[in-house]
PDB file of C-alpha atoms in Angstrom:
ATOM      1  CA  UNK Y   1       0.000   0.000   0.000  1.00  0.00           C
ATOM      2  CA  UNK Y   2       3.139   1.941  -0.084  1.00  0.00           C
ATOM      3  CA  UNK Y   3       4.658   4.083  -2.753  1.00  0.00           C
ATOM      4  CA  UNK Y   4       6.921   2.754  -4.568  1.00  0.00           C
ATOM      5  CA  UNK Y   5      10.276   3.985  -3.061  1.00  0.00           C
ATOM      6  CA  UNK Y   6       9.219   4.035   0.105  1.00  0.00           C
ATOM      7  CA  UNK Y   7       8.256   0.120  -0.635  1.00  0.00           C
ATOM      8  CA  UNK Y   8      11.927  -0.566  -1.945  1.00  0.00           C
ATOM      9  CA  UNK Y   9      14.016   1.872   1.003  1.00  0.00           C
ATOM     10  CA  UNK Y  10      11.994  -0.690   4.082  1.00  0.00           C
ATOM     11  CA  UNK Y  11       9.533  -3.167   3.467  1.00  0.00           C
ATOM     12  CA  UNK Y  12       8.466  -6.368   6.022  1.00  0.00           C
ATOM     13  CA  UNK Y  13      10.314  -9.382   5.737  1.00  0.00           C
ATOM     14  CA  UNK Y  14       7.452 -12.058   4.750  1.00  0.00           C
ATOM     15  CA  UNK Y  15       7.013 -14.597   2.260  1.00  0.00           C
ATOM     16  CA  UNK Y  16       4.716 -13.991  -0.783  1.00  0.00           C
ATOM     17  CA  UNK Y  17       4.482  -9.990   0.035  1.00  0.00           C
ATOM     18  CA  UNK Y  18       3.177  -8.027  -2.653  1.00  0.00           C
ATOM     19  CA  UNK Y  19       3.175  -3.856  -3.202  1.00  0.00           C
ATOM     20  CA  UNK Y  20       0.510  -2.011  -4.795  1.00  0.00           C
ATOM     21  CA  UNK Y  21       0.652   1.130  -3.788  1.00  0.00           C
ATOM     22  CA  UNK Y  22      -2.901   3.196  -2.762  1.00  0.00           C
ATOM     23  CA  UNK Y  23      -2.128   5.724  -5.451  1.00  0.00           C
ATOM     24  CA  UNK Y  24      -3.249   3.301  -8.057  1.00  0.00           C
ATOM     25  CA  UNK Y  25      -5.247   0.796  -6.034  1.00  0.00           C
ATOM     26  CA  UNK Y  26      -8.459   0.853  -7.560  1.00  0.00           C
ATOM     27  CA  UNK Y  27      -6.904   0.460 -10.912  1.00  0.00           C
ATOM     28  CA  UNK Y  28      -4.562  -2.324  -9.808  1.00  0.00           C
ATOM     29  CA  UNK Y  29      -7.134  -4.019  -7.231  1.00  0.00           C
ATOM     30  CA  UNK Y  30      -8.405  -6.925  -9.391  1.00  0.00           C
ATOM     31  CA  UNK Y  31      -4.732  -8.178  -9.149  1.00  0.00           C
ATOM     32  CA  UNK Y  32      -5.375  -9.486  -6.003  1.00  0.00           C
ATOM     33  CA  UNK Y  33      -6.776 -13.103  -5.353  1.00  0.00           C
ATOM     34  CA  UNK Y  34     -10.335 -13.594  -4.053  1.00  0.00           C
ATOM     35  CA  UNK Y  35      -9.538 -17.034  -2.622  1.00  0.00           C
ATOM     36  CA  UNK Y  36      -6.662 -16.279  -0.562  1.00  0.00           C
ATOM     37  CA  UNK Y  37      -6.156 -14.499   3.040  1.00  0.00           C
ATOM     38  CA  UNK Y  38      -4.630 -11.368   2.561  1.00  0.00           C
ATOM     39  CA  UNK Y  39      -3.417  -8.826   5.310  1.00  0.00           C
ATOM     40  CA  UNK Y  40      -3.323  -5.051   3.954  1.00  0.00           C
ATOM     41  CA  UNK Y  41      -0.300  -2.836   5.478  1.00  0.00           C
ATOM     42  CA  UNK Y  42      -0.020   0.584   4.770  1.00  0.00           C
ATOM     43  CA  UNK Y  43       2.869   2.795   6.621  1.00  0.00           C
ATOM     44  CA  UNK Y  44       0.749   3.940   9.517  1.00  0.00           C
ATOM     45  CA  UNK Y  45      -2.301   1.692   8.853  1.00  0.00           C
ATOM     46  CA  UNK Y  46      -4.914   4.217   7.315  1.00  0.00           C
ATOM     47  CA  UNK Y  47      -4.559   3.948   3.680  1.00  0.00           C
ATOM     48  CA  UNK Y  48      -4.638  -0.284   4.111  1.00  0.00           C
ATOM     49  CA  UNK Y  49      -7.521   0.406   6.508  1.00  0.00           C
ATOM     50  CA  UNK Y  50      -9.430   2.753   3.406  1.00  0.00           C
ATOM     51  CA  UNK Y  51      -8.511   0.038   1.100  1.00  0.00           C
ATOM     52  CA  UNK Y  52      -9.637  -3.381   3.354  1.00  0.00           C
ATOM     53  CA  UNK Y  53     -13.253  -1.646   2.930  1.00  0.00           C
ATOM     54  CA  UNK Y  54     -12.615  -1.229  -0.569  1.00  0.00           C
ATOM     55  CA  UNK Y  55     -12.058  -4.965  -0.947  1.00  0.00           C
ATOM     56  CA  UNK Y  56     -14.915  -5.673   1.193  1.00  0.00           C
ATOM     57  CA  UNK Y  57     -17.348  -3.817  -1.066  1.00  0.00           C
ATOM     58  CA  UNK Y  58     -15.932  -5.528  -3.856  1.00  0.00           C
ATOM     59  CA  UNK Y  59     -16.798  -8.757  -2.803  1.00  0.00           C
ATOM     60  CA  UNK Y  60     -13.633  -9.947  -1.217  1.00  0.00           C
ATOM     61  CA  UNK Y  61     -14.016 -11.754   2.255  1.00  0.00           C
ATOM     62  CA  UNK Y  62     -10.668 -13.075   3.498  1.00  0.00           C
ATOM     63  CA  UNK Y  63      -9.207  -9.868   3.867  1.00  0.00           C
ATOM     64  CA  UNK Y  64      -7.646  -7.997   7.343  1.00  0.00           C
ATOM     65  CA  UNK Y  65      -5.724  -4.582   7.632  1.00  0.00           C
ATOM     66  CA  UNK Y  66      -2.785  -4.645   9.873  1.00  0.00           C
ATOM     67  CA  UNK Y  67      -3.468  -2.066  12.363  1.00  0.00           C
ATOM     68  CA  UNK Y  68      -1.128   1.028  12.549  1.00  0.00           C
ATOM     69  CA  UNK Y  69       1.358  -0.668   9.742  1.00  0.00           C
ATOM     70  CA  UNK Y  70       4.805  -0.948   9.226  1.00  0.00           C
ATOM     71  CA  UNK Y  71       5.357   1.464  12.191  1.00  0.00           C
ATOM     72  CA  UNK Y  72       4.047  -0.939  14.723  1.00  0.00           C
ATOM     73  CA  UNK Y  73       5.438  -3.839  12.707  1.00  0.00           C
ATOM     74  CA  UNK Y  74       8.694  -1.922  13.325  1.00  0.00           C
ATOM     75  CA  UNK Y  75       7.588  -0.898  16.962  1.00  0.00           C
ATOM     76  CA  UNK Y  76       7.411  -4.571  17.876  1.00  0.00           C
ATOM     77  CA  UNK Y  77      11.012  -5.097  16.490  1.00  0.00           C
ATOM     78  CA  UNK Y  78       9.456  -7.738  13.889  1.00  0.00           C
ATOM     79  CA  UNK Y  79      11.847  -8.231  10.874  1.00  0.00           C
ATOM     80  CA  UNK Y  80      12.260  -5.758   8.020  1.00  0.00           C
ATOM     81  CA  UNK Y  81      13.965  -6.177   4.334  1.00  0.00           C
ATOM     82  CA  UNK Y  82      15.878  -2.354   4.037  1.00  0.00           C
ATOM     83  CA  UNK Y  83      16.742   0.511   6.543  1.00  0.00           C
ATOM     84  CA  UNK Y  84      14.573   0.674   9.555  1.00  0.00           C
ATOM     85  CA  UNK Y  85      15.936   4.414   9.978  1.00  0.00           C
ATOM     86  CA  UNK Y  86      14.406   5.473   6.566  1.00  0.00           C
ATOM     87  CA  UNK Y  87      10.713   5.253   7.399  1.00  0.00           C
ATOM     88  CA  UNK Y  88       9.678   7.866   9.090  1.00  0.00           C
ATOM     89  CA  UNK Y  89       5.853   8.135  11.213  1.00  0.00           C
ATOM     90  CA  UNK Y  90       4.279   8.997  13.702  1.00  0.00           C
ATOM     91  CA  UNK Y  91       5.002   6.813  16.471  1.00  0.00           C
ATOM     92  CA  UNK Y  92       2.693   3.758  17.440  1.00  0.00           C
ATOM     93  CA  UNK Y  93       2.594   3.630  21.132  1.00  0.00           C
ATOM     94  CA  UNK Y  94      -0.652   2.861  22.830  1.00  0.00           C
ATOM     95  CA  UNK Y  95      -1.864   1.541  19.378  1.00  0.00           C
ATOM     96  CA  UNK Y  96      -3.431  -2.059  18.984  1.00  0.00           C
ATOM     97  CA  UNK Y  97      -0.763  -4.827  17.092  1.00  0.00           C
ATOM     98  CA  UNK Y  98      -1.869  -6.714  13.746  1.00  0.00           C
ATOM     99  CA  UNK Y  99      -5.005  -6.524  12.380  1.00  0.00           C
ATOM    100  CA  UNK Y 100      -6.648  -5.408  16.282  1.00  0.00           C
ATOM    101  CA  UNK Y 101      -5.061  -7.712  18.698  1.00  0.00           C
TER     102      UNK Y 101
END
């Protein structure tokens, strides 16, 4: 859900992650598989958040957004691909962890 360059300077280290960024979501949206569990991550949670209720309206049903993003991903100390000192937010104390837990 990230531009571009921010996407290549820090992204999560996971298997099978995939970057379209929100500025050309709804165009790109129908890229996405209806059958598969995806998790939405945006850099501070909103823009996935926006976009999860996109999906939702659009028929998909196995989709989550991770709350507050790759700052609380980062927060937690969870593994990152890239320099953790390039993203800069707001920070995500007091926020809930993935997807509201």
């Amino acid at each position: 859900m990230r531009e571009q360059a921010d996407f290549d300077q820090l992204t999560l280290d996971v298997p099978e992650i995939v970057n379209i960024p929100f500025s050309v979501f709804e165009e790109r949206f129908p890229e996405l598989p209806r059958d598969r569990e995806l998790v939405l991550v945006s850099a501070d949670g909103q823009n996935s958040l926006k976009a999860t209720y996109y999906l939702m309206r659009h028929g998909y049903t196995k989709v989550a957004n991770m709350s507050n993003g790759v700052a609380k991903w980062l927060y937690r100390g969870f593994p990152v691909k890239g320099d953790p000192a390039a993203f800069v937010t707001a920070s995500p104390e007091g926020a809930s962890g993935c997807c509201g837990a």
